[in-house]
Short mmCIF file of C-alpha atoms in Angstrom, two decimals:
data_model
loop_
_atom_site.label_atom_id
_atom_site.label_comp_id
_atom_site.label_asym_id
_atom_site.label_seq_id
_atom_site.Cartn_x
_atom_site.Cartn_y
_atom_site.Cartn_z
CA GLY A 293 -133.81 -173.77 66.46
CA VAL A 294 -134.98 -174.30 62.89
CA TYR A 295 -134.70 -177.69 61.24
CA VAL A 296 -136.01 -179.70 58.30
CA GLY A 297 -137.15 -183.32 58.30
CA MET A 298 -138.08 -185.64 55.45
CA GLU A 299 -140.25 -188.73 55.45
CA ASN A 300 -137.28 -190.78 54.18
CA GLN A 301 -135.57 -190.11 57.55
CA GLU A 302 -133.25 -187.36 56.32
CA PHE A 303 -132.83 -184.59 58.88
CA PHE A 304 -131.14 -181.19 58.58
CA ASP A 305 -130.36 -179.00 61.59
CA PRO A 306 -127.99 -176.01 61.20
CA SER A 307 -127.12 -176.21 64.92
CA GLY A 308 -125.40 -179.54 64.32
CA TRP A 309 -127.77 -181.57 66.50
CA GLU A 310 -128.16 -185.14 65.30
CA PRO A 311 -131.20 -187.20 66.31
CA PRO A 312 -130.65 -190.52 68.10
CA SER A 313 -131.04 -193.81 66.25
CA ASP A 314 -134.59 -194.36 67.51
CA TYR A 315 -135.76 -190.91 66.32
CA VAL A 316 -138.28 -191.49 63.50
CA VAL A 317 -138.82 -188.21 61.67
CA LYS A 318 -142.18 -189.01 60.08
CA ASP A 319 -143.61 -190.11 63.45
CA ARG A 320 -142.78 -186.86 65.26
CA ASP A 321 -145.73 -184.59 66.08
CA TRP A 322 -144.08 -181.54 64.51
CA PHE A 323 -143.67 -183.43 61.22
CA LYS A 324 -147.24 -184.74 61.15
CA ASP A 325 -148.63 -181.31 62.09
CA GLY A 326 -146.49 -179.58 59.48
CA LEU A 327 -147.88 -181.71 56.64
CA ASN A 328 -151.22 -179.96 57.19
CA ASN A 329 -149.84 -176.41 57.33
CA ASP A 330 -149.20 -174.10 54.38
CA HIS A 331 -147.43 -171.64 56.70
CA PHE A 332 -145.87 -171.82 60.16
CA VAL A 333 -148.50 -172.90 62.71
CA PHE A 334 -147.81 -173.61 66.37
CA GLY A 335 -148.41 -177.12 67.67
CA ALA A 336 -148.80 -178.39 71.22
CA VAL A 337 -146.53 -177.49 74.15
CA TYR A 338 -143.96 -180.08 75.20
CA LEU A 339 -141.23 -180.35 77.83
CA ASP A 340 -137.78 -180.43 76.24
CA ALA A 341 -135.70 -183.18 77.84
CA GLN A 342 -132.39 -181.41 77.19
CA THR A 343 -133.24 -177.93 78.52
CA ASN A 344 -136.05 -178.92 80.90
CA SER A 345 -138.07 -175.98 79.58
CA TYR A 346 -141.42 -175.84 77.84
CA ILE A 347 -141.24 -175.50 74.06
CA LEU A 348 -143.67 -174.69 71.26
CA SER A 349 -142.95 -175.97 67.76
CA ALA A 350 -144.16 -174.07 64.71
CA SER A 351 -144.09 -176.17 61.54
CA THR A 352 -145.00 -175.94 57.87
CA LYS A 353 -144.74 -178.22 54.86
CA LEU A 354 -142.17 -177.57 52.14
CA ASN A 355 -142.44 -178.54 48.49
CA ASP A 356 -141.86 -182.23 47.94
CA LYS A 357 -138.43 -183.22 46.64
CA ASP A 358 -138.41 -186.21 44.27
CA GLY A 359 -141.77 -187.22 45.72
CA VAL A 360 -140.47 -187.11 49.32
CA LYS A 361 -142.51 -185.06 51.79
CA ARG A 362 -140.60 -182.41 53.74
CA VAL A 363 -141.43 -180.27 56.78
CA ALA A 364 -139.64 -177.27 58.28
CA SER A 365 -140.08 -176.60 61.98
CA CYS A 366 -138.74 -174.23 64.62
CA ASP A 367 -138.74 -174.44 68.39
CA VAL A 368 -139.71 -171.41 70.47
CA SER A 369 -139.03 -171.41 74.19
CA LEU A 370 -141.96 -170.25 76.32
CA GLU A 371 -139.58 -168.86 78.92
CA ASN A 372 -139.22 -165.42 77.33
CA ILE A 373 -142.93 -165.19 76.53
CA SER A 374 -143.76 -166.20 80.12
CA LYS A 375 -141.39 -163.52 81.43
CA MET A 376 -143.13 -160.92 79.29
CA ILE A 377 -146.53 -162.12 80.46
CA ALA A 378 -145.40 -162.02 84.10
CA GLN A 379 -144.38 -158.38 83.73
CA LYS A 380 -147.71 -157.29 82.26
CA LYS A 381 -150.32 -156.13 84.73
CA VAL A 382 -153.83 -154.77 84.51
CA LEU A 383 -153.98 -151.78 86.87
CA LYS A 384 -151.91 -152.66 89.98
CA THR A 385 -152.69 -156.27 90.81
CA GLY A 386 -154.34 -157.68 87.68
CA LYS A 387 -152.57 -160.46 85.76
CA VAL A 388 -152.69 -162.13 82.37
CA PHE A 389 -151.84 -165.52 80.89
CA LEU A 390 -151.91 -167.32 77.54
CA VAL A 391 -153.97 -170.38 76.65
CA ASP A 392 -153.80 -172.50 73.50
CA GLY A 393 -157.37 -172.53 72.24
CA LYS A 394 -156.87 -175.86 70.44
CA ASP A 395 -156.56 -177.99 73.54
CA GLY A 396 -156.88 -175.60 76.49
CA THR A 397 -153.22 -175.82 77.52
CA ILE A 398 -151.89 -172.88 79.53
CA ILE A 399 -148.72 -171.96 77.63
CA ALA A 400 -147.51 -168.82 79.43
CA ILE A 401 -148.17 -167.60 82.96
CA SER A 402 -146.20 -166.05 85.80
CA ASP A 403 -146.47 -169.20 87.95
CA LYS A 404 -144.25 -171.83 86.26
CA LYS A 405 -146.06 -174.64 88.09
CA ILE A 406 -149.19 -173.89 86.08
CA VAL A 407 -147.51 -173.91 82.64
CA ASN A 408 -148.71 -176.88 80.55
CA THR A 409 -151.72 -177.51 82.79
CA LYS A 410 -155.25 -177.35 81.43
CA TYR A 411 -157.52 -174.35 81.47
CA ASN A 412 -160.58 -176.12 82.84
CA SER A 413 -162.66 -176.58 85.97
CA SER A 414 -160.35 -179.36 87.18
CA ASN A 415 -157.28 -177.12 87.43
CA LYS A 416 -155.79 -177.19 90.94
CA ASN A 417 -155.59 -173.40 90.91
CA SER A 418 -159.05 -172.40 92.09
CA LEU A 419 -159.03 -169.02 90.31
CA ILE A 420 -158.13 -170.57 86.94
CA ALA A 421 -160.83 -173.20 87.48
CA ALA A 422 -163.35 -170.42 88.20
CA LEU A 423 -162.21 -168.40 85.17
CA SER A 424 -162.59 -171.39 82.87
CA LYS A 425 -166.21 -171.87 83.95
CA GLU A 426 -167.13 -168.30 83.01
CA LEU A 427 -164.74 -167.50 80.15
CA THR A 428 -164.96 -170.22 77.52
CA LEU A 429 -162.33 -170.39 74.78
CA ASP A 430 -164.81 -170.24 71.91
CA LYS A 431 -165.58 -166.51 72.13
CA GLU A 432 -164.18 -163.17 73.28
CA GLN A 433 -165.93 -161.86 76.35
CA VAL A 434 -165.72 -159.89 79.60
CA LYS A 435 -167.38 -161.16 82.76
CA GLU A 436 -167.37 -161.04 86.53
CA VAL A 437 -165.80 -164.11 88.12
CA LYS A 438 -165.95 -165.07 91.79
CA ASP A 439 -163.33 -167.11 93.64
CA GLY A 440 -162.77 -167.48 97.37
CA GLY A 441 -164.96 -164.55 98.29
CA THR A 442 -163.26 -162.21 95.80
CA THR A 443 -164.93 -160.90 92.65
CA TYR A 444 -162.80 -160.29 89.58
CA SER A 445 -163.34 -158.46 86.32
CA ALA A 446 -162.04 -160.92 83.72
CA GLY A 447 -161.76 -160.98 79.97
CA LEU A 448 -160.68 -163.26 77.14
CA SER A 449 -159.43 -162.24 73.71
CA SER A 450 -157.80 -163.93 70.69
CA VAL A 451 -154.25 -163.33 69.44
CA GLY A 452 -154.11 -162.63 65.71
CA ASP A 453 -153.72 -165.62 63.39
CA THR A 454 -152.75 -167.98 66.20
CA THR A 455 -154.99 -170.26 68.25
CA TRP A 456 -153.81 -168.47 71.40
CA LYS A 457 -156.15 -166.77 73.85
CA VAL A 458 -155.25 -164.03 76.32
CA VAL A 459 -157.00 -164.26 79.67
CA ALA A 460 -156.76 -161.23 81.95
CA TYR A 461 -158.22 -160.61 85.37
CA VAL A 462 -158.14 -157.97 88.10
CA SER A 463 -159.90 -157.52 91.41
CA HIS A 464 -163.31 -155.98 90.77
CA LYS A 465 -162.85 -153.93 93.93
CA GLU A 466 -159.66 -152.37 92.56
CA VAL A 467 -161.27 -151.58 89.21
CA LEU A 468 -164.21 -149.80 90.78
CA ALA A 469 -162.11 -147.99 93.38
CA SER A 470 -159.74 -146.63 90.73
CA LEU A 471 -162.60 -145.20 88.69
CA SER A 472 -164.91 -143.76 91.35
CA ASN A 473 -167.23 -146.75 91.14
CA LEU A 474 -168.19 -146.03 87.51
CA LYS A 475 -168.69 -149.65 86.56
CA VAL A 476 -169.34 -149.16 82.85
CA ILE A 477 -166.23 -147.03 82.39
CA ALA A 478 -164.23 -149.56 84.41
CA ILE A 479 -165.21 -152.38 82.08
CA ILE A 480 -164.41 -150.29 78.99
CA VAL A 481 -160.94 -149.48 80.33
CA PHE A 482 -160.42 -153.14 81.19
CA VAL A 483 -161.36 -154.24 77.66
CA ILE A 484 -159.00 -151.66 76.15
CA SER A 485 -156.19 -152.97 78.38
CA ILE A 486 -156.75 -156.49 77.04
CA LEU A 487 -156.79 -155.28 73.42
CA VAL A 488 -153.52 -153.39 73.91
CA LEU A 489 -151.96 -156.51 75.42
CA VAL A 490 -153.15 -158.63 72.48
CA VAL A 491 -151.45 -156.21 70.07
CA VAL A 492 -148.21 -156.44 72.07
CA ILE A 493 -148.29 -160.26 72.02
CA GLU A 494 -149.06 -160.31 68.29
CA ARG A 495 -145.99 -158.16 67.68
CA VAL A 496 -143.85 -160.50 69.78
CA VAL A 497 -145.10 -163.52 67.82
CA ASN A 498 -144.50 -161.77 64.48
CA ALA A 499 -141.03 -160.69 65.62
CA ILE A 500 -140.27 -164.35 66.31
CA LEU A 501 -141.76 -165.76 63.12
CA LYS A 502 -140.49 -163.17 60.62
CA PRO A 503 -136.80 -164.22 60.84
CA VAL A 504 -137.91 -167.84 61.17
CA LYS A 505 -139.72 -167.58 57.83
CA LYS A 506 -136.51 -166.22 56.27
CA LEU A 507 -134.58 -169.17 57.72
CA ASN A 508 -137.23 -171.52 56.37
CA TRP A 509 -136.74 -170.10 52.85
CA VAL A 510 -132.95 -170.35 53.12
CA ILE A 511 -133.12 -173.95 54.33
CA SER A 512 -135.54 -174.79 51.52
CA GLN A 513 -133.04 -173.41 48.99
CA LEU A 514 -130.22 -175.40 50.60
CA THR A 515 -132.15 -178.66 50.38
CA ASN A 516 -132.53 -177.92 46.65
CA GLY A 517 -128.75 -177.57 46.32
CA ASP A 518 -128.49 -173.76 46.21
CA PHE A 519 -125.54 -172.70 48.37
CA THR A 520 -125.54 -169.06 47.23
CA VAL A 521 -128.27 -167.92 49.66
CA LYS A 522 -127.68 -166.05 52.91
CA ALA A 523 -129.72 -165.80 56.12
CA GLU A 524 -128.16 -162.43 57.10
CA SER A 525 -130.03 -161.81 60.35
CA LYS A 526 -129.09 -158.89 62.63
CA GLY A 527 -129.27 -158.89 66.39
CA LYS A 528 -128.01 -160.99 69.28
CA ASP A 529 -130.97 -163.26 70.01
CA GLU A 530 -131.24 -167.00 69.43
CA ILE A 531 -132.66 -166.63 65.90
CA ALA A 532 -129.81 -164.29 64.90
CA ASN A 533 -127.25 -166.76 66.25
CA MET A 534 -128.87 -169.57 64.26
CA SER A 535 -128.80 -167.40 61.14
CA ASN A 536 -125.10 -166.66 61.60
CA ASN A 537 -124.35 -170.34 62.19
CA LEU A 538 -126.35 -171.22 59.08
CA ASP A 539 -124.40 -168.68 56.98
CA HIS A 540 -121.15 -170.19 58.24
CA PHE A 541 -122.43 -173.67 57.37
CA ILE A 542 -123.30 -172.44 53.86
CA GLU A 543 -119.80 -171.02 53.38
CA VAL A 544 -118.20 -174.29 54.47
CA MET A 545 -120.44 -176.38 52.24
CA ALA A 546 -119.94 -174.05 49.27
CA GLY A 547 -116.18 -174.31 49.71
CA THR A 548 -116.33 -178.07 50.07
CA LEU A 549 -118.44 -178.49 46.94
CA GLY A 550 -116.22 -176.10 45.02
#
């Protein structure tokens, strides 16, 4: 959901969730990260204790109120993104996954056991370890990667304005077989497949953040005492439900304040 925290310990969450007594707003990672962001930027992945699912928080600073620093943040479950990633294939057997380029955390992959592990040579998955040796996170590239006697065509590309990286791989044997052993053409097709996937992921991220930005503006107006605003989000997803709940909260507060 979307929520706002202030360094004076005030906390606003349209869902009605109230933090426990030992919850210090200014010490939370999302709050500290948000102070450095002029727009919503994703932070590190964490395991939510209530849902037992991996979550990404996107946070941004709001204008100070009476000298008090404020941050808006929203939580995005990786479950839906992971499902989308799991359904995407390169040719017949190729797969893709997402890595956070800031710290090398794997944030979305078909195998849930690998989520929140590191994309490095120490990963227990031998293929991921091999990929990390050849495909570094600092540049976009396409290479051949060997693991367990199998050679893969693998590529890495960046996702829009995020720090995310898409890693895709497919058996080199399958690539060459499907294109009459024309290696150059095979690599070109593989690169195009990655680029198309990046565009799809960018659209998913934007679809998530666009209504979140609207909620952020509405919440900002509320914290300034304006109860005439409306979230007015269409749809049946989690963001739309939060928007509807927020509109109901606004109506109740407006009626209470007269």
